[in-house]
Coordinates of C-alpha atoms and ligand atoms in Angstrom, one line a residue:
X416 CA -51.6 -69.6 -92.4
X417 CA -54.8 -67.7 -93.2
X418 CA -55.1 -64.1 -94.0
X419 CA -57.8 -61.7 -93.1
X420 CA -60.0 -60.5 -95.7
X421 CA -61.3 -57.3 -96.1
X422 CA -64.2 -56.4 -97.7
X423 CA -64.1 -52.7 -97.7
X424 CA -64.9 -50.7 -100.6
X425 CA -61.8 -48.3 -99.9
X426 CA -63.7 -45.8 -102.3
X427 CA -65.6 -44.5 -99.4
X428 CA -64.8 -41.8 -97.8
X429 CA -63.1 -41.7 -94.5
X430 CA -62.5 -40.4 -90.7
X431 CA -59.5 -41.6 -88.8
X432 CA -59.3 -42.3 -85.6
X433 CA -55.9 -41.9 -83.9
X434 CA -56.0 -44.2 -80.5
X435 CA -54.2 -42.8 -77.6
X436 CA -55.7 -44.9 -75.2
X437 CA -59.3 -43.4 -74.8
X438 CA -62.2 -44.8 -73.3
X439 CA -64.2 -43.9 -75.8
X440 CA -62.4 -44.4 -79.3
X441 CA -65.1 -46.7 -80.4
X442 CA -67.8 -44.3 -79.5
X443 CA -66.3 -42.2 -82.3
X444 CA -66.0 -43.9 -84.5
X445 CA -69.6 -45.1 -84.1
X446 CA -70.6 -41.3 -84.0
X447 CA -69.5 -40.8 -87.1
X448 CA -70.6 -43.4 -88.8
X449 CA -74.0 -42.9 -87.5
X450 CA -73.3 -39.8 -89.4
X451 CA -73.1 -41.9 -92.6
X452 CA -69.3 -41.3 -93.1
X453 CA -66.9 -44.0 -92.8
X454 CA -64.4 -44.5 -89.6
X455 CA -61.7 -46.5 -88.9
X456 CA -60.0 -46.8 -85.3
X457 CA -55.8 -47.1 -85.7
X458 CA -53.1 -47.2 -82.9
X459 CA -51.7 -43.6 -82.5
X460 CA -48.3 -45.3 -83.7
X461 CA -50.1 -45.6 -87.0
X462 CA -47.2 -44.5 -89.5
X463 CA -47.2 -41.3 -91.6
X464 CA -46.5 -43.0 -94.7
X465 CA -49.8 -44.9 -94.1
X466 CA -52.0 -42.0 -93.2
X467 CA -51.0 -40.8 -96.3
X468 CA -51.9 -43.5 -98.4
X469 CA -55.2 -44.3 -96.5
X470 CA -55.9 -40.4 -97.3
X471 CA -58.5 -40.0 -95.1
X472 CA -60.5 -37.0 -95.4
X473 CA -60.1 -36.1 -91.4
X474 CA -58.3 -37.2 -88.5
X475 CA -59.7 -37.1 -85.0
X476 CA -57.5 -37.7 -82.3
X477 CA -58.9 -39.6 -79.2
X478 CA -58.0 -38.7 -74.8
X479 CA -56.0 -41.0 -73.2
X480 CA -54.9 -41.2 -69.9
X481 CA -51.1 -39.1 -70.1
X482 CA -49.8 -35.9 -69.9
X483 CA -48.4 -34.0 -72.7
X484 CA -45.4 -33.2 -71.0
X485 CA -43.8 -36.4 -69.3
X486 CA -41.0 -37.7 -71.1
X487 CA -42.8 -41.8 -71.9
X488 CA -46.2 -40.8 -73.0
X489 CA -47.8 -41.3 -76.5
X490 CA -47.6 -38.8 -79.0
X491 CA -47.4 -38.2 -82.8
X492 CA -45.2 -36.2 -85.5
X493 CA -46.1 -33.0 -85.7
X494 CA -46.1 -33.6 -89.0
X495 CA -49.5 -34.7 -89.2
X496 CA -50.4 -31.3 -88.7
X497 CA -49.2 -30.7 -92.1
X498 CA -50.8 -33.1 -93.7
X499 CA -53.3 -30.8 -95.0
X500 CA -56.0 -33.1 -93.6
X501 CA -58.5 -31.5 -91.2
X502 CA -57.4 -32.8 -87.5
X503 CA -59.9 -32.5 -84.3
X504 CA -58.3 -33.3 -81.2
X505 CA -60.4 -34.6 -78.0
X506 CA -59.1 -34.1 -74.8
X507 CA -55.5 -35.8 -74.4
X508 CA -55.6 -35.1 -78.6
X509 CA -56.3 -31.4 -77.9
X510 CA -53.5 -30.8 -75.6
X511 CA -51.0 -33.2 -77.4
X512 CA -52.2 -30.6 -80.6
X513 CA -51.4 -27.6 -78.0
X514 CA -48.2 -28.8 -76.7
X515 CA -47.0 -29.9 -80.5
X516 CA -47.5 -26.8 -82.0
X517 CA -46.1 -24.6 -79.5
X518 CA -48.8 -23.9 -76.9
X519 CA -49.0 -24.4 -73.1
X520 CA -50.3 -27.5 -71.3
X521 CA -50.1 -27.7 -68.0
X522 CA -51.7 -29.3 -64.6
X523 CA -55.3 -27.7 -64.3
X524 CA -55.7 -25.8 -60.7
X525 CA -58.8 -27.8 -60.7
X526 CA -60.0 -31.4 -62.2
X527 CA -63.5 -31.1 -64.5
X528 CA -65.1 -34.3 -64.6
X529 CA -69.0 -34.7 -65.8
X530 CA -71.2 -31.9 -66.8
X531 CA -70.1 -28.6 -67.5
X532 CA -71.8 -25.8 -68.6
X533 CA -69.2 -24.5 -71.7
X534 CA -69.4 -20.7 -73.7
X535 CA -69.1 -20.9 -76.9
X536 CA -66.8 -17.5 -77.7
X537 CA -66.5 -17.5 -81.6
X538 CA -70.0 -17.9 -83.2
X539 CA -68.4 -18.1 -86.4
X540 CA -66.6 -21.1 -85.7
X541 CA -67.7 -24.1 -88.2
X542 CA -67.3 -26.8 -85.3
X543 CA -70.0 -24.7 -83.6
X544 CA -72.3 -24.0 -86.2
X545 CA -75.8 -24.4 -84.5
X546 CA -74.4 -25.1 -81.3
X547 CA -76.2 -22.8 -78.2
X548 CA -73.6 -20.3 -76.7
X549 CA -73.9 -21.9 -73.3
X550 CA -74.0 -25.7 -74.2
X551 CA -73.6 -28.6 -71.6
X552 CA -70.9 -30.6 -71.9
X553 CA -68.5 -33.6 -70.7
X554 CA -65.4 -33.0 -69.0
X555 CA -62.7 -35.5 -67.7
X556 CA -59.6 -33.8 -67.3
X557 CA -56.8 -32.8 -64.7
X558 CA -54.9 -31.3 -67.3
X559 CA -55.6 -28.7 -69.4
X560 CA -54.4 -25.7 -72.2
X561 CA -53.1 -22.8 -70.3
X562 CA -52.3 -20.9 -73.5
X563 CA -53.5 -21.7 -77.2
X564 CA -50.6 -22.2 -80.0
X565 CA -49.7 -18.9 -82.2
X566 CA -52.3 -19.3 -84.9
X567 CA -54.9 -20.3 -83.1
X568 CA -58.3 -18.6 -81.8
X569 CA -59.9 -19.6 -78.5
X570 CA -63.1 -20.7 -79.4
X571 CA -65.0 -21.6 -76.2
X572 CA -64.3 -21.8 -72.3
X573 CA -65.3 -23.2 -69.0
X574 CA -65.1 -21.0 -65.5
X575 CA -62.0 -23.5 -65.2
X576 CA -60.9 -23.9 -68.8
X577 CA -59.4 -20.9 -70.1
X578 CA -59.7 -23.1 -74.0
X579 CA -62.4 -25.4 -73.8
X580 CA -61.7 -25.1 -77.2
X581 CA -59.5 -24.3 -80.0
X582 CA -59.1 -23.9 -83.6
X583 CA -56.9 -22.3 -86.8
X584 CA -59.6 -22.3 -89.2
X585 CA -57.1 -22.0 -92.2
X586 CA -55.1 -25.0 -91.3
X587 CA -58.1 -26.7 -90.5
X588 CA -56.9 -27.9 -86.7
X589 CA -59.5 -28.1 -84.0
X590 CA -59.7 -29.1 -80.6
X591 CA -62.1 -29.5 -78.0
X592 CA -60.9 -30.3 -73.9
X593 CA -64.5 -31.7 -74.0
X594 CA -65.9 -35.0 -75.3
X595 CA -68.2 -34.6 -78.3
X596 CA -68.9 -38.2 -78.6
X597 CA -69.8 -38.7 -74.9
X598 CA -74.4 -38.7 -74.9
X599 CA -73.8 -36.3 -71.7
X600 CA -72.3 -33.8 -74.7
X601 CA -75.9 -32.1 -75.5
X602 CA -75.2 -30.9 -79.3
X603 CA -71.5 -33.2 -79.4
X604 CA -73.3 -34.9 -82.3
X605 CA -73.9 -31.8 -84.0
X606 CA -70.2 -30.8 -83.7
X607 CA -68.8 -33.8 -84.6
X608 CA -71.2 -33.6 -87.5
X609 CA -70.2 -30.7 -88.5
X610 CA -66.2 -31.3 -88.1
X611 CA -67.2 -34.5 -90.5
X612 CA -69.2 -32.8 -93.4
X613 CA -68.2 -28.6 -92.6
X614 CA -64.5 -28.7 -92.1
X615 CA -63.8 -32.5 -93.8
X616 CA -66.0 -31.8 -96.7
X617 CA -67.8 -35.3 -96.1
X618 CA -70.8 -36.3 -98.8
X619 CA -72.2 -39.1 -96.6
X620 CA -71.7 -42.5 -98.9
X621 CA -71.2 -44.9 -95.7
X622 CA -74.9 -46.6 -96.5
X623 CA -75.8 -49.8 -95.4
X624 CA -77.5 -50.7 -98.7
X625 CA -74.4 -50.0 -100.8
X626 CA -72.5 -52.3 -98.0
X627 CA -74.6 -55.4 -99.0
X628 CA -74.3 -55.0 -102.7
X629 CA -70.3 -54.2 -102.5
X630 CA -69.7 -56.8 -99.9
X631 CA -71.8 -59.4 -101.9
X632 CA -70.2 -58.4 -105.6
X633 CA -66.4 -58.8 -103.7
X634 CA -67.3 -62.1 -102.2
X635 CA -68.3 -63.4 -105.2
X636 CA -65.0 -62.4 -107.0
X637 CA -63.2 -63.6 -104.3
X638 CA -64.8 -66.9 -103.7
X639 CA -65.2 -67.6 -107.2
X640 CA -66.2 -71.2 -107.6
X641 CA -64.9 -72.1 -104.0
X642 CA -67.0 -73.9 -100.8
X643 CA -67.4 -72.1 -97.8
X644 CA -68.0 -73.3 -94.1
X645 CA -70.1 -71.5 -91.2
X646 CA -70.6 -72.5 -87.9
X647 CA -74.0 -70.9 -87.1
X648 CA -74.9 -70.0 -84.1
X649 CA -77.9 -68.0 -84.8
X650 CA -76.6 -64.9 -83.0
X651 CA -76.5 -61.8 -85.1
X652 CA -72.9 -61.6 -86.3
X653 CA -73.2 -65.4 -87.8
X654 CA -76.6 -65.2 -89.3
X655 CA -76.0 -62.4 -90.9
X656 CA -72.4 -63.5 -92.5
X657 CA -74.5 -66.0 -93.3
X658 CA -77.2 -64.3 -95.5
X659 CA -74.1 -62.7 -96.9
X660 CA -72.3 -65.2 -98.1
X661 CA -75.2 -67.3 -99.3
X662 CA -76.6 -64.0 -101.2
X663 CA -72.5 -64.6 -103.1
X664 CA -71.8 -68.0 -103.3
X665 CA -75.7 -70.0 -103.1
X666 CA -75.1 -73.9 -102.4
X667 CA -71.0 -73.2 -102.3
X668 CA -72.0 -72.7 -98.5
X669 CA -72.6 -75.4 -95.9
X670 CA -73.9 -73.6 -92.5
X671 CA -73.9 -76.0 -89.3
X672 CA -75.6 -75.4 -86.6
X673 CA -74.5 -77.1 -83.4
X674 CA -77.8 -77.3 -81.1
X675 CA -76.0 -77.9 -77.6
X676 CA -78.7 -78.0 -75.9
X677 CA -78.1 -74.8 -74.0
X678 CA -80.0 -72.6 -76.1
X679 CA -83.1 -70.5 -75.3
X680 CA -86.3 -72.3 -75.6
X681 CA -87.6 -72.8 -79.3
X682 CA -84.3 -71.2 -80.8
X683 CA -83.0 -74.2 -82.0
X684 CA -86.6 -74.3 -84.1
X685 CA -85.9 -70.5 -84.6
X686 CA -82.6 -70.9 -86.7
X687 CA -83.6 -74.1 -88.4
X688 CA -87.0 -72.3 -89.4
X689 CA -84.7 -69.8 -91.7
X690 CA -81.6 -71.2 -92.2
X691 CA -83.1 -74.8 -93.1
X692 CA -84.8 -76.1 -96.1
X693 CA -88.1 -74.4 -95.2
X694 CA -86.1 -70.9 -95.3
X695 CA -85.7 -68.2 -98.0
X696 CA -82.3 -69.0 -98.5
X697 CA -80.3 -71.1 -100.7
X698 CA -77.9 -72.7 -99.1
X699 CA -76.9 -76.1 -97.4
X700 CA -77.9 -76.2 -93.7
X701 CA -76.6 -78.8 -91.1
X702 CA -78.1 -78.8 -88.2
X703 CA -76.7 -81.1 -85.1
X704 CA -78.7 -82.0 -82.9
X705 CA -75.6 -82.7 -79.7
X706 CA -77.8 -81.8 -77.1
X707 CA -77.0 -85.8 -75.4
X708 CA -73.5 -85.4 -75.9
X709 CA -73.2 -81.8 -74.0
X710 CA -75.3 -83.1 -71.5
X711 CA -73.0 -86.3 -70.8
X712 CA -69.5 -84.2 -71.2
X713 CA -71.2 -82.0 -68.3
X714 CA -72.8 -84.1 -65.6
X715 CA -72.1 -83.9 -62.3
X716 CA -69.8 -80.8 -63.1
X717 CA -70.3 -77.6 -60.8
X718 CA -67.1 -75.2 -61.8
X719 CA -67.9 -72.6 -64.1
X720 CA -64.3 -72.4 -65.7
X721 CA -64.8 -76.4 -66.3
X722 CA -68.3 -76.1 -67.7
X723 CA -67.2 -73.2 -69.9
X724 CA -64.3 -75.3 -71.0
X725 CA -66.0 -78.7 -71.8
X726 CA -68.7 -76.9 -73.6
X727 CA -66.2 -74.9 -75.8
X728 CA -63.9 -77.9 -76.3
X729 CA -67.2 -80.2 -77.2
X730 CA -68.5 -77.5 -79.5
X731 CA -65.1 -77.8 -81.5
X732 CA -65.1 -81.7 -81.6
X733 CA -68.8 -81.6 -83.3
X734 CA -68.0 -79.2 -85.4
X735 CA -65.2 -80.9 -86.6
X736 CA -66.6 -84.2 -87.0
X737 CA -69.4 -82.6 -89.3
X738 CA -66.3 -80.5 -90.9
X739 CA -64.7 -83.8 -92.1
X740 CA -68.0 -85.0 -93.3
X741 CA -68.0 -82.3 -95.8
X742 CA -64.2 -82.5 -96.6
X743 CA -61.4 -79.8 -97.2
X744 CA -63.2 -76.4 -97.9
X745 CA -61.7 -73.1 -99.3
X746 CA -63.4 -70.4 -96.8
X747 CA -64.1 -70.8 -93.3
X748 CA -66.4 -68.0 -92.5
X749 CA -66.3 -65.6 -89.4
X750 CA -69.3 -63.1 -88.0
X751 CA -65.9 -61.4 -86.0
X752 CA -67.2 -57.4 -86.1
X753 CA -65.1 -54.6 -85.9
X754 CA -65.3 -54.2 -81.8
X755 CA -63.9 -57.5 -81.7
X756 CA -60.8 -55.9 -84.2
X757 CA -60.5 -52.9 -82.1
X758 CA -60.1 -54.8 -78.9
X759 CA -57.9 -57.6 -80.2
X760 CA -54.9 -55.3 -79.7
X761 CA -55.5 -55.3 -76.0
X762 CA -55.4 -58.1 -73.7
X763 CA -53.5 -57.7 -70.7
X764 CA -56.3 -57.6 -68.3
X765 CA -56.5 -60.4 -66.2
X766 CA -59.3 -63.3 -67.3
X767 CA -62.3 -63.3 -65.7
X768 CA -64.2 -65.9 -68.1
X769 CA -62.5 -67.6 -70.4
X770 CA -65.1 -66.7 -73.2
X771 CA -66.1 -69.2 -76.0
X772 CA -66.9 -68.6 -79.2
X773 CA -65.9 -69.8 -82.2
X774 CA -62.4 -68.1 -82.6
X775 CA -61.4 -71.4 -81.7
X776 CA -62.2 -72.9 -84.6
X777 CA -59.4 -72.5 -87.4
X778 CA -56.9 -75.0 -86.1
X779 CA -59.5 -77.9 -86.6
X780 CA -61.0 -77.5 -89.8
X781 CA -59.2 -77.8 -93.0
X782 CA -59.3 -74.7 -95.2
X783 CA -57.3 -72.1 -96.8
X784 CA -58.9 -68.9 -95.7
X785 CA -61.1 -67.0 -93.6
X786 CA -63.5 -64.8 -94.8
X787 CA -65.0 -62.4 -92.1
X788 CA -67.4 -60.2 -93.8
X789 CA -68.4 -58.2 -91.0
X790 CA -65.4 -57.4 -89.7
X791 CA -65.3 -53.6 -90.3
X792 CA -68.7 -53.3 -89.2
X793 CA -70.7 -52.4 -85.9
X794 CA -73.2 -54.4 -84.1
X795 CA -75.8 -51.4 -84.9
X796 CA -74.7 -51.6 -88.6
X797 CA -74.9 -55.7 -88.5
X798 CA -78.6 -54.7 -87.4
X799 CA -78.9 -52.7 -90.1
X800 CA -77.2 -55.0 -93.1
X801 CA -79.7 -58.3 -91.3
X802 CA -82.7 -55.7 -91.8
X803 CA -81.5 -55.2 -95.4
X804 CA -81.1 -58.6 -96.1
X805 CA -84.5 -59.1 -95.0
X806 CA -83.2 -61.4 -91.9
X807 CA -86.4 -61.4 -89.2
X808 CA -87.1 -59.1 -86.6
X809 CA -86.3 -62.0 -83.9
X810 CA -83.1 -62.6 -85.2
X811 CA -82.0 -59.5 -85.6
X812 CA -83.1 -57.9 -82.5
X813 CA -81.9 -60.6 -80.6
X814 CA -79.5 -59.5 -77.3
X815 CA -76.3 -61.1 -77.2
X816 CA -76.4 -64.7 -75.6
X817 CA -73.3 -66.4 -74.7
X818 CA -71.3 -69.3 -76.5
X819 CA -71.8 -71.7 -73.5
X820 CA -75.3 -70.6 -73.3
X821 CA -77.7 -71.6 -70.3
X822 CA -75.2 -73.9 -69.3
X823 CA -73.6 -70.7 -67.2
X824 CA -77.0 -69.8 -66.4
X825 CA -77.6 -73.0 -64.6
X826 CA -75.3 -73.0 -61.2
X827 CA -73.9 -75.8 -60.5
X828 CA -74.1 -79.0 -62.5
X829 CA -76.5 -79.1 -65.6
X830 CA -79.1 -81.3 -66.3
X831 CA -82.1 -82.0 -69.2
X832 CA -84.1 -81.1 -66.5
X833 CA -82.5 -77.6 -65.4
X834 CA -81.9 -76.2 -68.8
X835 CA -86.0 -77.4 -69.4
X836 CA -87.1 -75.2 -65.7
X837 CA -84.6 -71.8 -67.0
X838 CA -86.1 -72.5 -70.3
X839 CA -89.3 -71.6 -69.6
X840 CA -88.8 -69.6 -66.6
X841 CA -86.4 -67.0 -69.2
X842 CA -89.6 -67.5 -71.8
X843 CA -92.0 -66.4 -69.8
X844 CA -89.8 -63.4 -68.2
X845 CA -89.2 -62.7 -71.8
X846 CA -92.4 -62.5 -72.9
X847 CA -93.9 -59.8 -69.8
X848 CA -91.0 -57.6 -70.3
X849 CA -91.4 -57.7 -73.8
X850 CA -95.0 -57.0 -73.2
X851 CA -94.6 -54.3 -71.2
X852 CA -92.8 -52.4 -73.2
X853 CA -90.1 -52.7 -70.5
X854 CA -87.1 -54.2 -72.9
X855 CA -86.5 -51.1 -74.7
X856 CA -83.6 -49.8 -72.5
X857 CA -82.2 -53.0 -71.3
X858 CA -78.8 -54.3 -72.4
X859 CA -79.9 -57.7 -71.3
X860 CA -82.0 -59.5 -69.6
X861 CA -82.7 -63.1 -68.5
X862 CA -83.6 -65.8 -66.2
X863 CA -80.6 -68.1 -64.2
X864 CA -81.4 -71.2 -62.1
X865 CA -79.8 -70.8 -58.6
X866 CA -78.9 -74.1 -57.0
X867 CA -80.4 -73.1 -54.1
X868 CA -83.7 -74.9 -53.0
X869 CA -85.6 -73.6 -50.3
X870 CA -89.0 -74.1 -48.7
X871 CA -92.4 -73.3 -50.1
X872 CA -96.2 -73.6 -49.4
X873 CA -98.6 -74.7 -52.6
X874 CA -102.0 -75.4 -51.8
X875 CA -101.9 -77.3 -48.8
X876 CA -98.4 -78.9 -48.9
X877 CA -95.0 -78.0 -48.8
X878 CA -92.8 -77.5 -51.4
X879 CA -89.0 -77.7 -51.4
X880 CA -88.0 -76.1 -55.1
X881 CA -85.4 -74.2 -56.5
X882 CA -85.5 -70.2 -57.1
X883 CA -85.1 -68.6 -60.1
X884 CA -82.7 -65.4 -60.2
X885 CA -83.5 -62.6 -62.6
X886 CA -81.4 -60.3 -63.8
X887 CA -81.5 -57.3 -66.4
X888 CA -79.0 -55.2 -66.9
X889 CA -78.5 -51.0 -68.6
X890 CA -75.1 -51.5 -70.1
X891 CA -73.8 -49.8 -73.4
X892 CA -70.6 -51.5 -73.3
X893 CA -71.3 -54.7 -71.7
X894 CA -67.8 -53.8 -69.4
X895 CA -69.8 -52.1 -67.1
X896 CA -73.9 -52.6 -65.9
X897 CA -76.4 -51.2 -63.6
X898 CA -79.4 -53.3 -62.6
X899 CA -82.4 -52.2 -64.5
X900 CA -85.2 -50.5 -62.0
X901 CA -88.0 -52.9 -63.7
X902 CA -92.1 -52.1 -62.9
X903 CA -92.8 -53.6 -59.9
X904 CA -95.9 -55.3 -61.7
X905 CA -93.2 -56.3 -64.1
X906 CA -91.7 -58.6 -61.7
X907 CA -94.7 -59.6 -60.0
X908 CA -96.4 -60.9 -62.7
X909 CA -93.6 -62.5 -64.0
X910 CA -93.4 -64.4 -60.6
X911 CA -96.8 -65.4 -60.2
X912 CA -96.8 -66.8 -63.8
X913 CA -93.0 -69.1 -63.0
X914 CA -94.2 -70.7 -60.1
X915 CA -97.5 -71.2 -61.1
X916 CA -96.0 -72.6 -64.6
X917 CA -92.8 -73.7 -64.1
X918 CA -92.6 -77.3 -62.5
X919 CA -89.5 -77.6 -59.9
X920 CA -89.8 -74.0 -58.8
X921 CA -91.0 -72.0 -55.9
X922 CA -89.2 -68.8 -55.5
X923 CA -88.0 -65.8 -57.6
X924 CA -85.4 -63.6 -56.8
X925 CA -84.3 -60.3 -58.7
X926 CA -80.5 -59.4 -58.9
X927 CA -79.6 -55.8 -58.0
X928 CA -76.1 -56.5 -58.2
X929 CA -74.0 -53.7 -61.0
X930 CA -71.2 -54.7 -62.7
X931 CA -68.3 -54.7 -61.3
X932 CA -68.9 -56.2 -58.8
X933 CA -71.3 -58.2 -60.1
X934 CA -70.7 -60.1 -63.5
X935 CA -73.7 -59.7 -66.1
X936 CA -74.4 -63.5 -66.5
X937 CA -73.9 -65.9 -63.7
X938 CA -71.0 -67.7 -64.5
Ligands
XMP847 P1 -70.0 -60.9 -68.2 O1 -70.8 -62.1 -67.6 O2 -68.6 -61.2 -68.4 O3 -70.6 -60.8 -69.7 O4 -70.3 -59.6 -67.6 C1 -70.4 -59.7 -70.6 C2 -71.1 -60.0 -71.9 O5 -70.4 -61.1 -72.5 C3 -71.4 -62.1 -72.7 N1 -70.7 -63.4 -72.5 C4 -70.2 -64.2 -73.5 N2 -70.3 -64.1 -74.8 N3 -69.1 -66.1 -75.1 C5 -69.7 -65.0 -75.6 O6 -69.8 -65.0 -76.9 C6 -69.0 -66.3 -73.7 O7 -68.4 -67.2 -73.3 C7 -69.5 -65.3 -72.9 N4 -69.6 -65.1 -71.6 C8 -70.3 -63.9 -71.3 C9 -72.5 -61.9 -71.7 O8 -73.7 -62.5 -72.1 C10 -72.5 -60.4 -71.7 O9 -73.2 -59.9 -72.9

């Protein structure tokens, strides 16, 4: 069995999150470390005895969807209020504070949801420090505090909210019916910020720099003279584990690189180009070239479920032929991040896609551990360790693309010949967005062959082609999506340049579709 390895340097300072079933406990916990302070995301089960020894320097509670005052929902000891660690609770975490300590919760005579203007009453109030007295803020409530706890001062309300907010300044206990990480809270950042450094006492030592130096000095230790394996996909997470681990452990590692075939055009040249000999780093680099055996596995198939499952499956059985190539290693590395941590908990939502990637992997390959360096990390932070560790721009830029590649992007059956048309099609759509400046607030964006041909004129002669869908997406969570408004000129030029380059194509249509109902890739 393997175990999990952490990397954390536990002398950081940190910020607790207590789950109660929020939306946005991640968003949080990304606040705050954008704030430079450390932050972990726990079930709200998490056990006193543990707080305790974790001794975080502040707790935040998050919403959640119950009421305070039905007889199954989620709740904590009011102990933790004596803790004598600062607590901030959000929403459901501010009435679960109320109702704990001997306030009122009740059903509000009206819902707030979205905007709302709040007043800040106490100007003294840390949490508020440099916060305007009318501030706009994000509500999403249908219950709310009637009447604050003995102890505590109202500190700001809305025409419907008789406590917006709450604290007791000497116990250290705040609350806010509002979200403070929610973007639609104008100065939330500034209140969580001061919450984090004002009330907590926070320095600021979650730095990106001391990351990579910690993390590469405790691999080292751990590894020792051990080999390590890494299946590379040249996707953010791996390639920077990656760089990690070949920073600790040099020629110890053996990175392979599985080229299905279904990548975008020139990547496969892309990864090779840094990861290979030619690269800055020292380390040994396999790269398999399977594109002929992806392409057999998936002829004449058309089901998406199928295609995603013969292209997972395929990717396992190449990398575990080039696994027992190299023999038994110690250390199978993993570029799982910390969303992928957070979310493993849940999982009763039905399956829309069975995703692949390469969580698969540990049953195949002989080896003692895993080592998943990343794992406490955010993409933003992954960014920011690949920009440390001096990873290119390209790579580290790059928007997420999915294990089974264009092969989902294709509809209907795959061929040499499709993945070559979306190949340059998505290149040259690419390339115009990119030049126009257009990609900045785009989640994602790409070009899918439909398998839909239809009739065209070229010259003098008719045409019967396929048409190219394109799709880009605003998303911040990838659960949810709105189709991007793209420049007109945008499109059109990208248009005019896939039909008059692009052999086998004579049409170009733009998806408008959100998500739900809509997926964000094809398949
Ligand atoms: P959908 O299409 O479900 O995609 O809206 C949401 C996000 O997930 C990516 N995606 C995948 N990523 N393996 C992955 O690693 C997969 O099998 C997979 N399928 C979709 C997709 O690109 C989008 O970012």
């Amino acid at each position: 069995m393997s175990t999990l390895v952490n990397h954390a340097d536990t002398s950081n300072e940190m910020i607790l999150v207590l789950d109660f079933g929020g939306q946005y406990n991640q968003l949080i916990a990304r606040r705050v470390r954008e704030d430079h302070v450390y932050c972990e995301v726990h079930p709200s089960t998490l056990p006193l005895d543990a707080i305790r020894t974790m001794k975080p320097k502040g707790i935040i509670l998050t919403g959640g969807p119950n009421s305070v005052y039905k007889a199954d929902s989620v709740t904590c000891s009011p102990e933790l209020f004596r803790l004598g660690i600062p607590v901030l609770g959000i929403c459901y975490g501010s009435q679960l504070m109320a109702h704990l300590l001997g306030g009122r919760v009740e059903t509000a005579p009206t819902s707030e949801y979205g905007k709302t203007e709040v007043t800040v009453d106490a100007k003294d109030s840390l949490l508020f420090q440099h916060v305007d007295e009318k501030t706009i803020c994000w509500m999403s409530h249908t219950d709310y505090i009637a009447a604050a706890p003995e102890g505590f001062h109202v500190t700001a309300h809305t025409p419907v909210c008789p406590v917006a907010a709450m604290e007791n300044a000497e116990k250290k206990l705040y609350a806010t019916q509002f979200h403070p990480e929610v973007m639609h809270t104008e100065q939330g950042k500034t209140m969580l910020r001061n919450f984090v450094y004002d009330v907590c006492g926070c320095q600021g030592d979650w730095k990106m720099g001391d990351f990579v130096e910690k993390t590469v000095a405790a691999l080292k230790k751990k590894i020792g003279s051990g080999r390590a394996l890494c299946a590379l996909s040249g996707g953010v997470d791996s390639s920077v584990a990656a760089v990690l681990l070949s920073k600790a452990i040099g020629k110890q590692l053996t990175c392979v690189f599985v080229d299905h075939g279904l990548l975008r055009k020139d990547e496969g040249d892309q990864v090779a180009a840094v990861f290979g000999p030619e690269g800055p780093y020292d380390l040994n680099f396999i790269r398999v070239n399977a594109q002929d055996r992806f392409y057999a596995k998936l002829k004449g198939v058309t089901d998406p479920e199928q295609k995603r499952k013969i292209i997972g499956e395929e990717f396992i059985r190449v990398f575990e032929d080039e696994a027992k190539k190299i023999g038994a290693v110690d250390y199978l590395v993993q570029g799982t991040i910390y969303p992928d941590v957070i979310e493993s908990g849940l999982g009763n939502s039905a399956t829309i896609k069975s995703h692949h990637n390469v969580g698969g992997l540990p049953d195949y390959v002989d080896f003692k551990e895993i080592v998943e360096p990343l794992r406490l990390l955010f993409k933003d932070e992954v960014r920011e360790v690949g920009r440390e560790l001096g990873l290119p721009d390209y790579l580290v830029n790059r928007q997420p693309f999915p294990g089974p590649g264009l092969g989902i992007r294709i509809i209907g059956d795959v061929t040499a010949e499709k993945v070559k048309i979306v190949q340059e099609a998505d290149a040259i759509y690419r390339e115009e967005v990119a030049k126009a400046g257009a990609d900045k607030e785009l989640g994602q964006y790409f070009a899918a062959l439909t398998n839909m041909r239809s009739v065209g004129v070229m010259g003098d002669g008719r045409t019967y082609d396929y048409a190219i869908a394109l799709r880009a997406v605003m998303t911040s969570d990838f659960m949810t999506a709105e189709s991007a408004q793209l420049p007109w000129e945008v499109l059109q030029r990208t248009t005019s340049r896939i039909v008059n380059e692009v052999k086998g194509v004579n049409r170009v249509l733009y998806d408008c579709t959100g998500k739900p109902p809509a997926t964000i890739e094809f398949e």
